[in-house]
Coordinates of C-alpha atoms in Angstrom, one line a residue:
Chain A
M31 CA 35.2 86.4 -70.0
V32 CA 36.8 89.6 -69.2
T33 CA 39.0 91.8 -71.0
A34 CA 41.7 93.9 -69.0
S35 CA 40.6 96.8 -71.1
A36 CA 39.1 100.1 -69.7
T37 CA 35.9 100.3 -71.8
A38 CA 35.6 96.3 -70.8
S39 CA 31.5 95.3 -70.8
A40 CA 30.0 93.1 -68.8
S41 CA 29.7 89.4 -69.5
A42 CA 27.1 90.5 -71.9
S43 CA 23.6 88.8 -72.4
S44 CA 23.6 86.3 -74.8
S45 CA 20.6 88.3 -76.6
A46 CA 22.1 91.6 -76.4
A47 CA 24.3 92.8 -79.4
P48 CA 27.9 92.7 -78.7
I49 CA 29.6 96.3 -77.9
L50 CA 31.5 97.1 -80.2
M51 CA 35.5 97.7 -78.9
G52 CA 37.8 99.9 -80.8
W53 CA 36.0 99.0 -84.3
D54 CA 34.5 102.2 -86.2
G55 CA 31.2 102.5 -87.1
D56 CA 31.9 101.3 -90.5
E57 CA 34.3 98.4 -90.4
K58 CA 33.1 95.2 -89.5
P59 CA 35.4 92.5 -88.6
H60 CA 35.9 89.7 -91.1
V61 CA 35.6 86.4 -90.3
L62 CA 36.4 83.3 -92.2
A63 CA 34.2 80.1 -91.3
V64 CA 35.7 76.7 -92.3
D65 CA 33.5 73.9 -92.3
D66 CA 32.4 71.1 -94.5
S67 CA 29.2 70.2 -93.1
F68 CA 26.5 72.7 -95.1
V69 CA 24.3 73.2 -91.9
D70 CA 27.2 74.1 -89.8
R71 CA 28.7 76.9 -92.9
R72 CA 24.9 78.1 -92.7
I73 CA 24.3 78.5 -88.5
I74 CA 28.0 79.6 -87.8
E75 CA 27.4 82.6 -90.7
K76 CA 24.3 83.5 -89.0
L77 CA 25.5 83.5 -85.6
L78 CA 28.6 85.7 -86.8
T79 CA 26.5 88.1 -88.5
N80 CA 24.4 88.4 -85.4
S81 CA 27.7 89.8 -84.0
A82 CA 28.1 92.3 -86.3
C83 CA 31.0 90.9 -88.3
K84 CA 31.2 90.4 -91.9
V85 CA 31.8 86.8 -92.7
T86 CA 33.0 84.5 -96.1
T87 CA 32.9 80.3 -95.4
A88 CA 34.8 77.6 -96.9
E89 CA 34.3 74.1 -97.3
N90 CA 37.6 72.8 -96.8
A91 CA 40.8 73.8 -95.3
H92 CA 42.4 73.6 -99.3
G93 CA 39.4 76.3 -99.7
A94 CA 40.4 78.5 -96.8
L95 CA 44.3 78.4 -97.7
E96 CA 43.3 80.0 -101.3
L97 CA 41.2 82.6 -99.9
L98 CA 44.1 83.9 -97.8
G99 CA 46.3 83.4 -100.8
L100 CA 48.2 80.5 -98.5
A101 CA 48.0 77.5 -100.6
D102 CA 50.7 75.6 -102.3
G103 CA 51.4 76.7 -105.3
Q104 CA 49.1 78.9 -106.2
Q105 CA 49.4 81.2 -108.6
N106 CA 45.7 82.6 -108.9
F107 CA 45.4 85.7 -106.1
G108 CA 41.8 86.5 -108.0
N109 CA 39.8 85.0 -105.0
T110 CA 41.5 85.6 -102.2
V111 CA 39.7 87.6 -99.6
S112 CA 41.0 91.0 -97.8
K113 CA 41.7 91.4 -94.3
V114 CA 40.6 88.7 -92.4
N115 CA 40.5 89.5 -88.7
L116 CA 39.5 85.8 -87.3
I117 CA 39.7 82.0 -88.4
I118 CA 37.4 79.7 -87.5
T119 CA 37.6 75.9 -88.6
D120 CA 36.2 73.2 -87.9
Y121 CA 38.4 70.0 -86.8
S122 CA 37.3 67.5 -88.3
M123 CA 37.2 67.7 -92.4
P124 CA 37.8 65.2 -95.0
G125 CA 41.5 65.7 -96.8
M126 CA 43.5 68.3 -94.2
T127 CA 42.4 68.9 -90.9
G128 CA 41.7 71.8 -89.1
Y129 CA 44.6 71.1 -87.1
E130 CA 46.2 70.5 -90.4
L131 CA 45.0 74.1 -91.1
L132 CA 45.9 75.4 -88.1
K133 CA 49.6 74.3 -88.9
K134 CA 49.9 75.9 -92.2
I135 CA 48.3 79.2 -91.0
K136 CA 50.7 79.2 -88.5
E137 CA 53.6 78.7 -90.6
S138 CA 53.1 81.7 -93.0
P139 CA 54.7 84.6 -92.8
T140 CA 51.5 86.6 -93.7
G141 CA 48.9 84.2 -92.1
K142 CA 50.8 83.4 -88.7
E143 CA 49.4 86.7 -86.7
I144 CA 45.6 85.9 -87.4
P145 CA 44.4 85.0 -84.7
V146 CA 42.2 80.9 -85.3
V147 CA 39.7 79.2 -83.0
V148 CA 38.6 75.5 -83.3
V149 CA 35.8 74.0 -83.0
S150 CA 34.9 70.7 -82.8
S151 CA 31.7 68.3 -82.1
E152 CA 33.9 65.6 -79.7
H153 CA 35.3 66.5 -76.9
I154 CA 38.8 65.3 -76.9
P155 CA 41.8 66.5 -74.6
T156 CA 44.4 65.7 -76.1
R157 CA 42.8 67.3 -79.3
I158 CA 42.2 70.0 -77.3
E159 CA 45.8 70.5 -76.2
K160 CA 47.3 69.7 -79.4
C161 CA 45.9 73.0 -81.0
L162 CA 45.9 75.4 -78.1
E163 CA 49.8 74.1 -78.1
E164 CA 49.8 74.5 -82.2
G165 CA 48.8 78.3 -81.7
A166 CA 44.6 78.2 -81.4
K167 CA 43.4 80.8 -79.4
E168 CA 40.5 78.5 -78.3
F169 CA 38.7 75.6 -78.9
L170 CA 35.1 75.4 -78.6
L171 CA 32.9 72.3 -78.7
K172 CA 29.9 72.5 -81.4
P173 CA 26.9 73.5 -81.4
L174 CA 28.1 76.9 -81.4
R175 CA 25.6 79.3 -79.4
Q176 CA 25.3 83.1 -80.0
S177 CA 27.3 83.4 -76.3
D178 CA 30.1 81.3 -77.9
V179 CA 30.5 84.1 -81.2
N180 CA 30.1 87.1 -79.1
Q181 CA 33.0 86.1 -76.5
L182 CA 35.1 85.7 -79.5
R183 CA 35.1 89.3 -80.4
C184 CA 38.0 90.1 -78.3
H185 CA 40.2 87.8 -80.0
L186 CA 39.8 89.8 -83.2
M187 CA 42.3 91.0 -85.0
K188 CA 42.6 94.6 -85.4
L189 CA 44.9 94.9 -88.1
G190 CA 47.6 97.5 -87.4
N191 CA 46.5 98.6 -84.0
P192 CA 49.1 98.9 -81.3
S193 CA 46.4 100.0 -79.2
D194 CA 45.5 96.5 -78.6
E195 CA 48.3 95.3 -77.2
G196 CA 47.1 96.1 -73.5
M197 CA 43.7 93.5 -74.3
V198 CA 43.7 90.5 -73.1
C199 CA 40.8 87.4 -73.0
M200 CA 41.0 84.9 -70.3
G201 CA 40.3 81.8 -71.3
R202 CA 36.9 79.8 -71.1
Chain B
M683 CA -29.5 112.6 -90.8
Y684 CA -29.8 108.5 -90.0
Y685 CA -28.5 105.5 -91.0
T686 CA -30.2 102.7 -91.3
C687 CA -27.4 100.3 -89.9
I688 CA -24.0 100.4 -88.5
C689 CA -21.3 98.1 -89.1
M690 CA -18.4 97.6 -86.0
Y691 CA -15.4 96.5 -86.4
N692 CA -13.6 94.9 -83.6
P693 CA -16.1 94.9 -80.6
Q694 CA -12.8 94.8 -78.3
R695 CA -11.6 98.1 -79.7
G696 CA -14.1 100.3 -78.4
G697 CA -17.4 98.7 -80.9
R698 CA -18.8 97.3 -77.5
R699 CA -18.9 101.0 -76.1
C700 CA -19.9 102.6 -79.0
N701 CA -22.9 100.3 -79.3
E702 CA -23.6 100.5 -75.9
S703 CA -23.6 104.9 -75.9
I704 CA -26.1 104.1 -79.5
R705 CA -28.5 102.4 -77.3
S706 CA -28.5 105.1 -74.6
V707 CA -29.8 107.8 -76.8
E708 CA -33.3 108.9 -76.9
N709 CA -34.0 108.9 -80.5
T710 CA -35.3 106.1 -81.0
K711 CA -34.3 105.7 -84.8
T712 CA -31.0 105.9 -84.1
K713 CA -31.6 103.4 -81.1
K714 CA -32.8 101.0 -82.4
M715 CA -30.4 101.2 -85.4
S716 CA -29.3 97.4 -86.5
A717 CA -25.5 97.3 -85.5
V718 CA -23.4 94.3 -87.1
K719 CA -20.4 93.2 -85.5
L720 CA -17.8 91.8 -87.8
E721 CA -16.1 88.6 -87.3
S722 CA -12.8 90.1 -85.6
E723 CA -13.8 88.5 -82.0
T724 CA -13.6 85.0 -84.4
M725 CA -10.7 86.1 -86.2
A726 CA -8.3 86.7 -82.6
D727 CA -10.0 83.4 -81.4
G728 CA -8.9 81.9 -84.0
V729 CA -5.5 83.4 -83.9
S730 CA -4.7 82.1 -80.2
Q731 CA -6.2 78.6 -80.9
L732 CA -3.5 78.2 -83.6
Q733 CA -1.2 79.2 -81.5
K734 CA -1.9 77.0 -78.3
Q735 CA -2.0 74.7 -81.0
L736 CA 1.4 75.1 -82.1
V737 CA 2.8 75.8 -78.4
D738 CA 1.4 72.6 -76.9
Y739 CA 2.7 70.7 -80.5
T740 CA 6.1 72.0 -79.8
A741 CA 6.5 71.4 -76.4
S742 CA 5.3 68.0 -76.9
L743 CA 8.4 67.8 -79.5
F744 CA 10.3 68.5 -76.5
D745 CA 9.0 66.3 -74.2
E746 CA 9.5 63.2 -76.3
A747 CA 13.0 64.3 -77.1
F748 CA 12.6 64.7 -80.8
L749 CA 14.1 68.3 -80.8
D750 CA 16.4 69.4 -77.6
E751 CA 17.8 72.9 -76.9
Q752 CA 19.9 73.6 -79.9
F753 CA 16.4 73.7 -81.8
N754 CA 15.5 76.6 -79.2
Q755 CA 18.8 77.9 -80.0
L756 CA 17.8 78.1 -83.9
Q757 CA 14.5 79.3 -83.3
Q758 CA 16.0 82.5 -82.1
L759 CA 18.7 82.7 -84.7
Q760 CA 15.3 83.8 -86.6
D761 CA 14.9 87.5 -87.2
E762 CA 13.2 89.8 -89.7
N763 CA 16.2 90.0 -91.8
N764 CA 16.2 85.9 -92.0
P765 CA 12.7 84.7 -91.2
D766 CA 12.8 81.9 -93.0
F767 CA 16.0 80.6 -91.6
V768 CA 14.6 78.0 -89.3
V769 CA 13.4 76.1 -92.1
E770 CA 16.3 77.1 -94.2
V771 CA 18.5 75.4 -92.1
V772 CA 16.4 72.1 -91.3
S773 CA 16.1 71.9 -95.5
L774 CA 20.1 71.7 -95.8
F775 CA 19.4 69.0 -93.2
F776 CA 17.0 66.8 -95.0
K777 CA 19.1 66.9 -98.1
D778 CA 22.0 66.4 -96.0
S779 CA 20.7 63.3 -94.2
E780 CA 19.2 61.9 -97.4
R781 CA 22.5 62.0 -98.6
L782 CA 24.3 60.3 -95.7
V783 CA 22.1 57.3 -95.6
D784 CA 22.2 56.9 -99.0
E785 CA 25.9 56.7 -98.8
L786 CA 25.6 54.5 -95.6
T787 CA 23.3 51.6 -97.5
K788 CA 25.2 51.5 -100.5
A789 CA 28.7 50.8 -97.7
L790 CA 26.9 48.7 -95.8
D791 CA 26.2 46.8 -99.1
Q792 CA 29.7 46.0 -100.6
Q793 CA 31.0 42.7 -99.7
T794 CA 33.9 44.2 -98.0
V795 CA 32.4 47.0 -95.8
D796 CA 34.5 50.1 -95.4
F797 CA 34.3 50.9 -92.0
K798 CA 36.1 53.9 -92.5
L799 CA 34.0 55.4 -94.8
V800 CA 31.0 54.2 -92.6
D801 CA 32.4 55.5 -89.7
K802 CA 33.2 59.0 -92.1
N803 CA 29.1 59.5 -92.8
V804 CA 27.8 58.9 -89.4
H805 CA 30.5 61.2 -87.5
Q806 CA 28.7 63.7 -90.4
L807 CA 25.3 63.1 -89.9
K808 CA 25.3 62.6 -85.9
G809 CA 27.2 66.0 -86.7
S810 CA 24.4 67.5 -88.2
S811 CA 21.5 66.2 -86.1
S812 CA 23.4 67.9 -83.1
S813 CA 23.7 71.2 -84.6
I814 CA 20.0 71.0 -85.7
G815 CA 18.9 69.7 -82.1
V816 CA 17.1 66.8 -83.2
Q817 CA 18.1 64.5 -80.6
R818 CA 16.5 61.2 -81.2
V819 CA 18.7 60.9 -84.8
Q820 CA 21.6 61.8 -82.7
R821 CA 21.3 59.7 -80.1
A822 CA 21.0 56.9 -82.9
C823 CA 24.0 58.1 -84.9
I824 CA 25.9 57.3 -81.5
A825 CA 24.9 54.0 -81.2
F826 CA 25.3 53.6 -84.8
R827 CA 29.3 54.7 -84.9
D828 CA 29.8 52.0 -81.7
C829 CA 29.1 49.3 -84.4
S830 CA 30.7 50.9 -86.9
E831 CA 33.9 51.3 -84.3
E832 CA 33.6 47.2 -83.5
Q833 CA 33.6 46.7 -87.2
N834 CA 29.7 44.7 -86.7
V835 CA 27.8 44.4 -89.7
E836 CA 25.0 43.1 -88.1
G837 CA 24.7 46.0 -85.8
C838 CA 25.7 48.8 -88.2
L839 CA 22.8 47.4 -90.2
K840 CA 20.2 47.7 -87.2
S841 CA 21.5 50.9 -86.2
L842 CA 21.2 52.2 -90.2
Q843 CA 17.4 51.5 -89.9
H844 CA 17.1 52.8 -86.2
V845 CA 18.5 55.9 -87.6
K846 CA 16.1 55.7 -90.7
H847 CA 13.5 55.0 -88.6
E848 CA 13.6 58.3 -86.3
Y849 CA 14.9 60.4 -89.1
S850 CA 11.5 59.8 -90.8
L851 CA 9.6 60.4 -87.7
V852 CA 11.7 64.1 -87.3
K853 CA 11.2 64.6 -90.7
N854 CA 7.3 64.4 -90.2
K855 CA 7.1 65.9 -87.1
L856 CA 9.2 69.2 -88.7
E857 CA 6.9 69.7 -91.8
T858 CA 3.9 69.4 -89.5
L859 CA 5.5 72.2 -87.6
F860 CA 6.4 74.1 -90.1
K861 CA 2.8 73.8 -91.6
L862 CA 0.9 74.9 -88.4
Q863 CA 3.4 77.7 -88.0
N864 CA 2.5 78.8 -91.5
Q865 CA -1.5 78.5 -91.1
L866 CA -0.6 80.8 -87.9
L867 CA 0.8 83.2 -90.0
A868 CA -1.5 83.1 -92.7
A869 CA -4.2 83.6 -89.5
G870 CA -2.4 87.1 -89.1
G871 CA -1.0 85.9 -85.6
P872 CA 2.8 86.2 -84.9
L873 CA 4.6 83.4 -83.9
P874 CA 5.2 82.5 -80.1
R875 CA 8.7 83.4 -79.2

């Protein structure tokens, strides 16, 4: 994966700490990870913290929407999280799927700018296509590796930073 | 001043040379001082034996497909900030799997089997097995899923037995692995990477 920015790193080794591109020292990117599996939530959390991200997890789509302040008829915004720079969601979840969550996020005026990545343990091309069509930045297969997560950093949204216009991520 | 006895710690780190110097002096009293070698050589042997045991045991688990590359990935995630990461995630897996196996047993025991429910639970179990890297359990789940897709109760019951069997085997193996790791750590040795 190559970025077009002048500070592009060479393809990072999976064990090396990824180069923080344009992030201030104290400001860690905040990722919301959604997955109904305890095991997978713990693993994705570790992969993300290894990649110098701050992580919030949700165990289902509805919980994720509440954290984003996007749930239907949401009254209580006490638990909403601030400044999410990336959402990673599992596809197969009970209740609302990752695809449906993606749609909901993309339909909302506040949510639609947040990059969303969908992950799944199943390789189903039609599923992948429809997620990408709906605006997912990437569709990754589980189990995720450190290298997969490190590469996601190019999708992280730097809120209100026009200098990111020039950055381009090539697909996997 | 004469000492009656000298205790040397760690012959490998200069103790031997020290002993040789003492034996080569002119003064007979010094020359004939008794020297006691402490157990560090045995300690080092013990640690390297445990390390070898652990490496061999781990290799056998991979050879017999109990574990696959994903388990290695998890071990790589363990670090000083999360020294118990693997044990933690595996414990989550054990708890989750036992719950799913119970659900599956119940579901298959019904007069009318809800195959959607069976499929959902097998899918979850397959997913978490894959995330931990317990390959034989994952494979057993794949076969199970085929039976549930065919709505074959007999087949599902057999598959469930197979899953339970593979699960209990790998649970045993992992518990032994963790025990060996703890023994090595207690003996002061670092875990092999």
